[in-house]
Coordinates of C-alpha atoms and ligand atoms in Angstrom, one line a residue:
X1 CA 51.8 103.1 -26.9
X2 CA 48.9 104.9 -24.8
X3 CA 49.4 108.6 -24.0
X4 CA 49.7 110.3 -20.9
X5 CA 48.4 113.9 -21.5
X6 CA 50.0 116.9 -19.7
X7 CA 48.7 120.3 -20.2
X8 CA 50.4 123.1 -19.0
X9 CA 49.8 126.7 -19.8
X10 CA 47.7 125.8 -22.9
X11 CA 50.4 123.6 -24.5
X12 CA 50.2 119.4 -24.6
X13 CA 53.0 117.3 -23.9
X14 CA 53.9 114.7 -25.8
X15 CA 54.3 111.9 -22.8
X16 CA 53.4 108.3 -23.2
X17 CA 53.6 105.3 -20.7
X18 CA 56.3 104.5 -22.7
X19 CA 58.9 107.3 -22.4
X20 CA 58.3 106.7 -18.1
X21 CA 59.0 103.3 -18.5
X22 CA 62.4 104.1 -20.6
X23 CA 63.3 107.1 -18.5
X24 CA 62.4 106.5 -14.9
X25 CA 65.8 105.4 -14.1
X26 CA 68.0 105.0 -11.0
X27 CA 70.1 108.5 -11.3
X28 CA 71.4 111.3 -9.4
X29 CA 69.8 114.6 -7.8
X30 CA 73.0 116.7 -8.8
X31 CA 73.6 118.3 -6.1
X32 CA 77.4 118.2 -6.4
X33 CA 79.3 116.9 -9.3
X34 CA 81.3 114.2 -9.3
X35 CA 78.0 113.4 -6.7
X36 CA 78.7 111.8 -3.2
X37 CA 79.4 108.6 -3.6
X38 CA 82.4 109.0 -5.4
X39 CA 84.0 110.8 -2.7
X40 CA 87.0 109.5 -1.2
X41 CA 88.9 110.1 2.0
X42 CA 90.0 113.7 3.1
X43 CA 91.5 115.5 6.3
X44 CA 91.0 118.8 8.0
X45 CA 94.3 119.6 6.6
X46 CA 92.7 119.5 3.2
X47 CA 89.7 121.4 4.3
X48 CA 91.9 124.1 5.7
X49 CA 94.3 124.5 2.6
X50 CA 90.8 125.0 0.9
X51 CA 90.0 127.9 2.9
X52 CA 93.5 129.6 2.0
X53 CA 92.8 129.6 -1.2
X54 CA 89.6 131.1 -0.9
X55 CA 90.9 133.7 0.8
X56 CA 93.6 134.8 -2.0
X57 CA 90.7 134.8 -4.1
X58 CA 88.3 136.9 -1.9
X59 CA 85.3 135.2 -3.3
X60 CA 82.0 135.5 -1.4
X61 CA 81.0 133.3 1.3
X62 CA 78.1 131.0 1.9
X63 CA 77.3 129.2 5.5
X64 CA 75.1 126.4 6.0
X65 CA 74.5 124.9 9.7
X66 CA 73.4 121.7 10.0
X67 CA 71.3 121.1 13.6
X68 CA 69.9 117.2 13.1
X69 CA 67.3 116.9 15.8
X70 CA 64.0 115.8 16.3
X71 CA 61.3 115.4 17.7
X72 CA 60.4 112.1 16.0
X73 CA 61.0 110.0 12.7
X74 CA 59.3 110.7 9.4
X75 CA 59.5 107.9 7.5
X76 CA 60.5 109.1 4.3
X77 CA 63.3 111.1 5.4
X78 CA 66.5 110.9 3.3
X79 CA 68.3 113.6 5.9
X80 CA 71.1 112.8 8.6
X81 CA 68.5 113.3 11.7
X82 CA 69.2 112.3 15.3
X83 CA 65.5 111.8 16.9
X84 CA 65.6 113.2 20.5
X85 CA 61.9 112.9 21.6
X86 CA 60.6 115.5 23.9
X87 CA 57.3 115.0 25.9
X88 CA 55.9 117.8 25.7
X89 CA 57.3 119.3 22.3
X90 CA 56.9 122.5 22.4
X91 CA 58.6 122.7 25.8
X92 CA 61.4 124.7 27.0
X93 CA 63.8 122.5 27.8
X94 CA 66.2 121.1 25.2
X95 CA 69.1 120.8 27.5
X96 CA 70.1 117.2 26.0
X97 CA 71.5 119.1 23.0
X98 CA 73.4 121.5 24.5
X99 CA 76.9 119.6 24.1
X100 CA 76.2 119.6 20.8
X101 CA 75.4 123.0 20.2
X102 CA 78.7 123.8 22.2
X103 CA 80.4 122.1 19.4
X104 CA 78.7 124.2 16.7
X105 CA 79.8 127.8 18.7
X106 CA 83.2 125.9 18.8
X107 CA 83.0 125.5 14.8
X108 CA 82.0 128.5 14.2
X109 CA 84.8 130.3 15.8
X110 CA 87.2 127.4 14.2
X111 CA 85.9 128.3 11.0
X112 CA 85.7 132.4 11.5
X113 CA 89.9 131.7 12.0
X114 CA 90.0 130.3 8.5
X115 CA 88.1 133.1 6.6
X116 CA 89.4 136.3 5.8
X117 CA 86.8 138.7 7.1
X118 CA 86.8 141.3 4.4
X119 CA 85.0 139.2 2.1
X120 CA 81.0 138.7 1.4
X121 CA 78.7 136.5 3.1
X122 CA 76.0 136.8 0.7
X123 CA 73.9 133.2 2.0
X124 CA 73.6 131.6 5.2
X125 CA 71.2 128.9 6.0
X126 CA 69.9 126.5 9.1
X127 CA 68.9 123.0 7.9
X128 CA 68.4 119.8 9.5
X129 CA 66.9 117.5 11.2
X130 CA 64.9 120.5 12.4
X131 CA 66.5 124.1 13.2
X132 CA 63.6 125.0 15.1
X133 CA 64.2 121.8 17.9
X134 CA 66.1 124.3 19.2
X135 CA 64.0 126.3 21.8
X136 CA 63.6 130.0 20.5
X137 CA 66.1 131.0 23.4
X138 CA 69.4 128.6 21.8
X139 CA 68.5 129.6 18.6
X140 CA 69.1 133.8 19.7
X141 CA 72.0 132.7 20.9
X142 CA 73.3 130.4 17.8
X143 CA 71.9 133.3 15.5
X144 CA 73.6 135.8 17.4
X145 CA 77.3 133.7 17.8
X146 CA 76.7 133.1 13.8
X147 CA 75.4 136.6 12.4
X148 CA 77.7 138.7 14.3
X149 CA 80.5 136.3 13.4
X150 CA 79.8 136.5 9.7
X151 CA 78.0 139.5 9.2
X152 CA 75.8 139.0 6.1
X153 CA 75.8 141.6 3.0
X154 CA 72.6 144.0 2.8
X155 CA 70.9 141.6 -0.3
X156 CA 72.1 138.1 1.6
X157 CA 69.4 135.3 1.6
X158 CA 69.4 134.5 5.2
X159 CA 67.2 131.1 5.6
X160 CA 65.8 128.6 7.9
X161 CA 64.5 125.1 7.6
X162 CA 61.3 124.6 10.2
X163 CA 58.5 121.9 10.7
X164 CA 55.9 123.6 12.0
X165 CA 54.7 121.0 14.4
X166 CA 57.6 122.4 16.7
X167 CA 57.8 125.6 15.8
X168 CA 56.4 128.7 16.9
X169 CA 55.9 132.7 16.3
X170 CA 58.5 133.3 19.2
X171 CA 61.1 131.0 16.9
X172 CA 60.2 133.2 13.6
X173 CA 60.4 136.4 15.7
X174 CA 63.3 136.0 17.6
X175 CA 65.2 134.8 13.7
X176 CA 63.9 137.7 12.1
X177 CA 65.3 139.9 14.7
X178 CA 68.7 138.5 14.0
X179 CA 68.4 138.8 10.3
X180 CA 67.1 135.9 8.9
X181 CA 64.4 136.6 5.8
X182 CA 63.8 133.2 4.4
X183 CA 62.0 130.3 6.2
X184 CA 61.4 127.3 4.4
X185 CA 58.5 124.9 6.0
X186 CA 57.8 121.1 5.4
X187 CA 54.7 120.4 4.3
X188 CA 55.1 117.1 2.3
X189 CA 50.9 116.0 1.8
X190 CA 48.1 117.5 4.0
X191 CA 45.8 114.1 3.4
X192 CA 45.5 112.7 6.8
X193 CA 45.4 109.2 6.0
X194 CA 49.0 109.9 3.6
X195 CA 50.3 111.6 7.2
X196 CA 49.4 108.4 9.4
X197 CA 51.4 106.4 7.2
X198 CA 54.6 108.6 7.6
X199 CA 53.9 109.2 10.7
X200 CA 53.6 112.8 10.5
X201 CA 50.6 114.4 11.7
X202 CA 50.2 118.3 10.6
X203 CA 47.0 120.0 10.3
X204 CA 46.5 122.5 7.2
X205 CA 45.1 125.1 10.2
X206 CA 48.6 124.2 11.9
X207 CA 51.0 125.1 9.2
X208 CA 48.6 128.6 7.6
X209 CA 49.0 129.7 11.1
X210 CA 52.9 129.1 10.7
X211 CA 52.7 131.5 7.5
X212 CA 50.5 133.7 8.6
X213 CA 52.8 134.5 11.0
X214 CA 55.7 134.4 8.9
X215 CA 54.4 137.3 6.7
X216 CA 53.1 139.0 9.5
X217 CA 56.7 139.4 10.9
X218 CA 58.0 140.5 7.4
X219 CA 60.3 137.2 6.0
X220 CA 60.5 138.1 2.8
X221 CA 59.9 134.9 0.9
X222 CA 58.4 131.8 2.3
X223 CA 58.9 128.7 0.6
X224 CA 56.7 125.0 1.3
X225 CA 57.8 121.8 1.0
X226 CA 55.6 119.0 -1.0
X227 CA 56.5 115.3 -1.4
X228 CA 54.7 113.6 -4.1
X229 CA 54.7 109.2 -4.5
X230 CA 54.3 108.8 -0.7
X231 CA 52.4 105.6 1.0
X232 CA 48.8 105.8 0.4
X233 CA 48.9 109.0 -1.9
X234 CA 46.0 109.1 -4.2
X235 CA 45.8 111.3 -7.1
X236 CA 42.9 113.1 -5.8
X237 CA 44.0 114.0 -2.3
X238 CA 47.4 114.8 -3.7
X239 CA 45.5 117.6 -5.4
X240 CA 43.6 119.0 -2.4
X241 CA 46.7 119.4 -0.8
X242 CA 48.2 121.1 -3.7
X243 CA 45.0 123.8 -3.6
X244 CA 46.0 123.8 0.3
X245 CA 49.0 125.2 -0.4
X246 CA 48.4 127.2 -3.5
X247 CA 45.8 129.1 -1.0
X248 CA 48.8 130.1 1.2
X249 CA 50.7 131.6 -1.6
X250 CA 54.2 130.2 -1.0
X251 CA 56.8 132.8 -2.8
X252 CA 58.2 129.5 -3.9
X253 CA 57.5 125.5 -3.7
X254 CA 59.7 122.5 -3.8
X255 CA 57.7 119.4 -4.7
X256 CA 60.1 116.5 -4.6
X257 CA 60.1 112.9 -5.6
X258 CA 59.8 110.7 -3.0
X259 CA 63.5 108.5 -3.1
X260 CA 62.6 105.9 -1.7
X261 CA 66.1 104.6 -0.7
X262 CA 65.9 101.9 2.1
X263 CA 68.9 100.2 1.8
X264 CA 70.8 103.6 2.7
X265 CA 68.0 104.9 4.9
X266 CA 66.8 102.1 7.3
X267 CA 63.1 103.8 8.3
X268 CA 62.1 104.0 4.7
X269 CA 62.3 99.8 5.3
X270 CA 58.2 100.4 6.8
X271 CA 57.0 102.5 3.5
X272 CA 57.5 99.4 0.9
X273 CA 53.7 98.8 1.3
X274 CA 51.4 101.5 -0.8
X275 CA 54.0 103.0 -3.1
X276 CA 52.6 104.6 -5.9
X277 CA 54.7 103.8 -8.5
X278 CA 55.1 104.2 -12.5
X279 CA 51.9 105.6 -14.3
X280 CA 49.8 106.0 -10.9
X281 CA 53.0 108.0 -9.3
X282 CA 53.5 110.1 -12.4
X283 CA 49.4 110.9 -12.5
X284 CA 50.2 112.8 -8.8
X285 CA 53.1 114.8 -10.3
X286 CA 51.7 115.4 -13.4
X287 CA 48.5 116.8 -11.4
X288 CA 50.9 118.6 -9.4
X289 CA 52.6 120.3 -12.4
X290 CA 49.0 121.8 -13.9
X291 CA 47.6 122.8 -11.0
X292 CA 50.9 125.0 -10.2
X293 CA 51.1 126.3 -13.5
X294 CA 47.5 127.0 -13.6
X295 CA 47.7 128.9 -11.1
X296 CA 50.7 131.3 -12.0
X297 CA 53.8 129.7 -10.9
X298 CA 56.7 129.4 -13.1
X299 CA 58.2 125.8 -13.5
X300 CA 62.0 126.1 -12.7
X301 CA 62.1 122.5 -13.2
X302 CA 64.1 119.9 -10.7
X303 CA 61.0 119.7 -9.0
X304 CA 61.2 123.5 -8.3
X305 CA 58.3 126.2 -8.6
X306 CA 58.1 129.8 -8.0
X307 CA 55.8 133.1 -8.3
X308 CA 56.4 135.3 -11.3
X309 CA 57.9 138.0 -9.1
X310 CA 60.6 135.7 -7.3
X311 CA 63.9 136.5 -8.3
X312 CA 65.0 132.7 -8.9
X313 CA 62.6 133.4 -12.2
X314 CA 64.1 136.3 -13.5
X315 CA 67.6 134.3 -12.3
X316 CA 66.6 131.7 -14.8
X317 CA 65.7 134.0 -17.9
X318 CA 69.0 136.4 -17.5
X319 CA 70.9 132.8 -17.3
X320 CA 72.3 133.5 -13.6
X321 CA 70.2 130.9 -11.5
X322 CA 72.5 128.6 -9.8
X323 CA 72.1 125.4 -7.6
X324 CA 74.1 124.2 -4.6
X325 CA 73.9 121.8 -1.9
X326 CA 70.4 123.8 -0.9
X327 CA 68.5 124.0 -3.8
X328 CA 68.7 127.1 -6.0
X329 CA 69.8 130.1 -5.8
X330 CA 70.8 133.7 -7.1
X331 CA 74.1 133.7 -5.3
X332 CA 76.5 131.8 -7.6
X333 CA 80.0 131.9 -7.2
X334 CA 79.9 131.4 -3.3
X335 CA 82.1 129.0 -1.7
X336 CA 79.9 127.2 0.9
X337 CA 80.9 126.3 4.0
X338 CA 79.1 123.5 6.4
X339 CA 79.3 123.3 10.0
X340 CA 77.7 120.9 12.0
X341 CA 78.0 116.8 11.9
X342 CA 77.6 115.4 8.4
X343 CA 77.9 119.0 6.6
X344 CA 79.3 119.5 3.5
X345 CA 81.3 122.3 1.9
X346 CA 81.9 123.1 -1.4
X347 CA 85.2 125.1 -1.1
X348 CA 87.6 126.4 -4.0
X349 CA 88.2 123.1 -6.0
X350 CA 87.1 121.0 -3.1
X351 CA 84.0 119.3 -1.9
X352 CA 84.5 118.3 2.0
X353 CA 82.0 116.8 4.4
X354 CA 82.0 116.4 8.1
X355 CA 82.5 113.2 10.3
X356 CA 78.9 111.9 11.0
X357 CA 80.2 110.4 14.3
X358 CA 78.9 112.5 17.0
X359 CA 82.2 112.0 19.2
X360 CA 84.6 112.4 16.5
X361 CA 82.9 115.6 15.9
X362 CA 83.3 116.9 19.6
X363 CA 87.0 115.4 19.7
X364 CA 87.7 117.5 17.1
X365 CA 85.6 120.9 17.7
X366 CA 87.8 120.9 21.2
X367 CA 91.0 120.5 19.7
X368 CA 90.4 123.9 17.6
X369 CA 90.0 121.8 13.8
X370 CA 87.6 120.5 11.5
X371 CA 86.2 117.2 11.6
X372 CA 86.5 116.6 8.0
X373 CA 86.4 113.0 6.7
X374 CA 85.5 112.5 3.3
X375 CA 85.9 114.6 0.0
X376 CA 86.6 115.4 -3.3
X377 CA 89.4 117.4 -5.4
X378 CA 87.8 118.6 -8.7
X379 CA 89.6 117.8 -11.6
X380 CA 89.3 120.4 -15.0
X381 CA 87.4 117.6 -16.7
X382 CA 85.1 117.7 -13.4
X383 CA 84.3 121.5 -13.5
X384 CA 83.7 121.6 -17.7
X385 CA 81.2 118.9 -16.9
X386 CA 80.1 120.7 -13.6
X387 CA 79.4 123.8 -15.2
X388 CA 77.3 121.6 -18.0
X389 CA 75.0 120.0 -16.0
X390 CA 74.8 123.0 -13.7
X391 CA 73.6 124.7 -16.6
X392 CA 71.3 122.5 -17.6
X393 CA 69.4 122.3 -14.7
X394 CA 69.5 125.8 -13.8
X395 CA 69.3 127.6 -17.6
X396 CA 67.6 124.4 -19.3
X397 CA 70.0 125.7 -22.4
X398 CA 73.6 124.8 -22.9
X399 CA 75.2 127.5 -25.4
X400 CA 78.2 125.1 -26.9
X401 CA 80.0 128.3 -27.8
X402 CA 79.8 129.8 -24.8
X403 CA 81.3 126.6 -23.3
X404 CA 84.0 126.5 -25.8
X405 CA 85.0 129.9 -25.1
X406 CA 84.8 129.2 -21.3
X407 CA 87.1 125.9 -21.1
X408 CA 89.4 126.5 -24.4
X409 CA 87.4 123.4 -26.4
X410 CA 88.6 122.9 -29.9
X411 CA 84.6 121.3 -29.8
X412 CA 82.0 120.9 -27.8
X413 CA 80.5 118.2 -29.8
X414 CA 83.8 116.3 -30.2
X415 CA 84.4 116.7 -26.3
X416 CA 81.1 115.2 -25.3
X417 CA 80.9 113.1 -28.0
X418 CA 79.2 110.0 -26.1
X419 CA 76.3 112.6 -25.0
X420 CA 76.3 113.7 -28.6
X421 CA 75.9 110.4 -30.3
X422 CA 72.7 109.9 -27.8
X423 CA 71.7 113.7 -28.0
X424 CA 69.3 112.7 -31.5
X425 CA 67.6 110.2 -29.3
X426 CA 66.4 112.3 -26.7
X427 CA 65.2 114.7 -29.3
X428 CA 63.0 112.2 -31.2
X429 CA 61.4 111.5 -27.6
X430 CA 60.9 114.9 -27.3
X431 CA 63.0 116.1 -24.6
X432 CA 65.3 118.4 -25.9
X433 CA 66.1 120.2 -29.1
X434 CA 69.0 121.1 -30.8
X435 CA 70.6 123.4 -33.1
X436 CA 74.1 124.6 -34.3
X437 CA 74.8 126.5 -31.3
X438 CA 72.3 124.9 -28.5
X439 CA 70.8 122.4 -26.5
X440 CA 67.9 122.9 -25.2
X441 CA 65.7 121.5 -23.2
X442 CA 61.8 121.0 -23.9
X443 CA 59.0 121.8 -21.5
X444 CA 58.8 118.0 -21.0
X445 CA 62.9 117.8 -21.2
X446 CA 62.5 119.9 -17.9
X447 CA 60.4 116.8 -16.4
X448 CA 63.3 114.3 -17.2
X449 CA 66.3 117.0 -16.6
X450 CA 67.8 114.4 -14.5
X451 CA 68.3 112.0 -17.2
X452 CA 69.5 115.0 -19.8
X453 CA 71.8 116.2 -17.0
X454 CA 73.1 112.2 -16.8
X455 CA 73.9 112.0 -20.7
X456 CA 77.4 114.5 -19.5
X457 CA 78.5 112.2 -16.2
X458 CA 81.6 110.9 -17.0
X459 CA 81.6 108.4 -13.1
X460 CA 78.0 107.1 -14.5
X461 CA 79.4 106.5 -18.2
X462 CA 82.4 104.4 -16.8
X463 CA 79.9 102.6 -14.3
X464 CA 79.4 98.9 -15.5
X465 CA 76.3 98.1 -16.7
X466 CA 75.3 95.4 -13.7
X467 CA 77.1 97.7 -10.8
X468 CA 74.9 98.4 -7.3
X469 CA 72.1 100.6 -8.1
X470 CA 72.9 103.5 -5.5
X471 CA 70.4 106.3 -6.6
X472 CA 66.4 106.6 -6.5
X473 CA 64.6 106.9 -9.6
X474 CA 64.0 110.1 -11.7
X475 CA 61.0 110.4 -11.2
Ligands
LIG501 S1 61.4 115.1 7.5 FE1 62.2 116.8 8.8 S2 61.1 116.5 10.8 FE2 60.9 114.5 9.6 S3 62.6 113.2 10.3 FE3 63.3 114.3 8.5 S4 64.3 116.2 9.2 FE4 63.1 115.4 10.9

């Protein structure tokens, strides 16, 4: 057995090459649970039925827009993107996308007739593709349309997506003047020859100016985007880039595992050559984790990383940080709404995505109703197991009372008692421990939260042991 050392904030981590080897599994990012795949069919009839009961309820309101273009392919990219190349790309012309953007002032109106006004919008958020395709003069007007439609609450997290190869202080400014107070960049690696082979070319000096401006125009949290076990990654300039970005102070960073995925996402099919994988992968992650540490971010874990100040941090010590299709947040108890092709709602008891078909989408927009195609109706042994792994990636503690109070349990152990017979396991690896009362989950648990989180899916327990492999690995 050799050992992998990890340091962080003066304490060592019990890691060896082989705990990666057992727990670098295929498994799922949790965004949703039950998670995509085992969605079924579902109707805008469905959809709409959702938004009635939201209403009775009053419950606050979340709004994500999904705008897919680009300029060109990156190709790591797990999003639904349609690339729309533009000679010159900072141009002002983007009037190829103007049907679709039609379609998205159509949804918004369709939508605005399904939501009772009275109640809170307390998130709404632009991602992509690339918001900021849209030349700084569409997105006024689609910030406009949106923000006066659904007026956001005083303490709403208003955010944007941008690559800053396209985007410019005239799209921050404009955004800012409608309201928006979040911008979230793409950053992935800095190291030249790691951006040739995704073909994404972006300058340090190119992305600080992008900041710069950002603070200068008051956003009140910007956030980067890493990538770590890329093509041609190399522990060393990994690290550079990490400095890089530590230098621009980011209010938070999301440093995600590359998934590489090809037989769902076709462009990945060039990045088989110069994968770091197992030990050498880990090594840039690991270096990753220390350096952000070191230098005063907290480690939310999923990937996740954020200054001492940022309220996701206090979220996570007062037990209140939750998680959604967009990554963390403060806000739970939202129903989130998705407009846009391919966008996905998580509405009362319902998760509901749009058609991905560009047509379908326009057929329906014109005809006054949603496009939605595919779904999910939660079930009460899906929100009990929900609310566990919610918990467990946002808390990184599961209080079993506190559960059994919540869902009426006779016992928590007897309810999960699959996860409970392999719980002893996990803690003789080191990943979580365990008392009367608790679960919890170890500074290195938080590494491998994925694979804790996995221990309370029921759809992956009653998979068969040679079905397709769908997800990336956990690390
Ligand atoms: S990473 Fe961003 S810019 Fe690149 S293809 Fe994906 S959505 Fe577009």
């Amino acid at each position: 057995m050799s050992a992998i050392p990890i340091r962080l904030r003066g304490e060592t981590l019990p890691m060896t090459t082989e705990l990666l080897e057992k727990y670098n599994v295929q498994g799922p990012r949790y965004t949703s649970y039950p998670t995509a795949p085992e969605w079924t069919d579902s109707s805008p009839t469905d959809c709409e039925a959702a938004c009635a009961r939201t209403n009775a309820k009053g419950s606050p309101v979340s709004v994500y827009v999904h705008l897919p273009f680009c300029d060109e392919q990156c190709w790591f990219c797990g999003c639904f993107v349609k690339v729309v190349p533009k000679p010159d790309r900072r141009g002002d012309s983007r009037e190829e996308i103007e049907p679709y953007l039609a379609d998205v002032h159509r949804e918004i109106d369709i939508l605005a007739s399904h939501i009772d006004r009275a109640r809170e919008i307390k998130q709404v958020h632009w991602g992509g593709g690339t918001p900021t395709y849209l030349t700084p003069k569409q997105a006024d007007r689609l910030a406009q349309h949106l923000l006066e439609t659904f007026r956001p609450a005083v303490d709403a997290e208003v955010s944007v997506e941008v690559d800053p190869r396209v985007t410019t202080p005239e799209h921050l400014a404009v955004l800012k003047n409608r309201g928006f107070n979040r911008v979230s960049m793409g950053v992935q690696d800095f190291d030249p020859e790691v951006q040739e082979l995704v073909n994404r070319i972006q300058p340090f000096g190119m992305t600080k100016a992008l900041v710069e401006a950002a603070r200068a125009l008051g956003y009140a949290s910007v956030n980067l985007d890493m990538i770590y076990g890329l093509p041609g990654q190399k522990r060393a300039g990994f690290e550079k880039s990490v400095e890089d970005i530590i230098s621009l102070q980011p209010d938070r960073v999301a440093m995600y595992s590359y998934a590489h995925v090809p037989w769902l996402k076709r462009p990945q099919r060039v990045l088989a050559a110069h994968l770091p994988e197992g030990t050498e992968k880990f090594a840039i992650f690991v270096s990753g984790i220390e350096r952000f540490t070191a230098a005063g971010y907290t480690y939310i874990g999923m990937d996740h990383f954020a200054l001492p100040h940022d309220e996701i941090v206090k979220a996570q010590k007062d037990r209140t940080l939750y998680r959604n299709f967009q990554g963390y947040t403060t806000h739970a108890g939202c129903d989130l709404y998705g407009i846009g092709v391919s966008a996905i709602g998580s509405i009362d008891d319902m998760y509901v995505q749009n058609t991905k078909d560009y047509a379908a989408y326009h057929q329906a927009t014109e005809k006054g109703r949603f496009s939605t195609v595919k779904g999910h109706r939660l079930t009460g042994a899906d929100f009990l197991r929900r609310d566990v792994i919610t918990r467990l990636l946002c808390h990184c503690v599961i209080d079993k009372r506190a559960i059994e109070r919540a869902y009426s349990l006779r016992s928590f152990d007897e309810t999960f008692a699959s996860a409970a017979a392999r719980l002893p396991e996990f803690v003789a690896d080191g990943m979580v421990e365990l008392t009367p009362d608790e679960i919890r989950v170890t500074t290195l648990g938080r590494i491998f939260i994925r694979n804790v989180a996995m221990l309370f899916d029921a759809y992956l327990e009653q998979k068969a042991p040679d079905a397709p492999k769908i997800f990336s690995r956990t690390l």
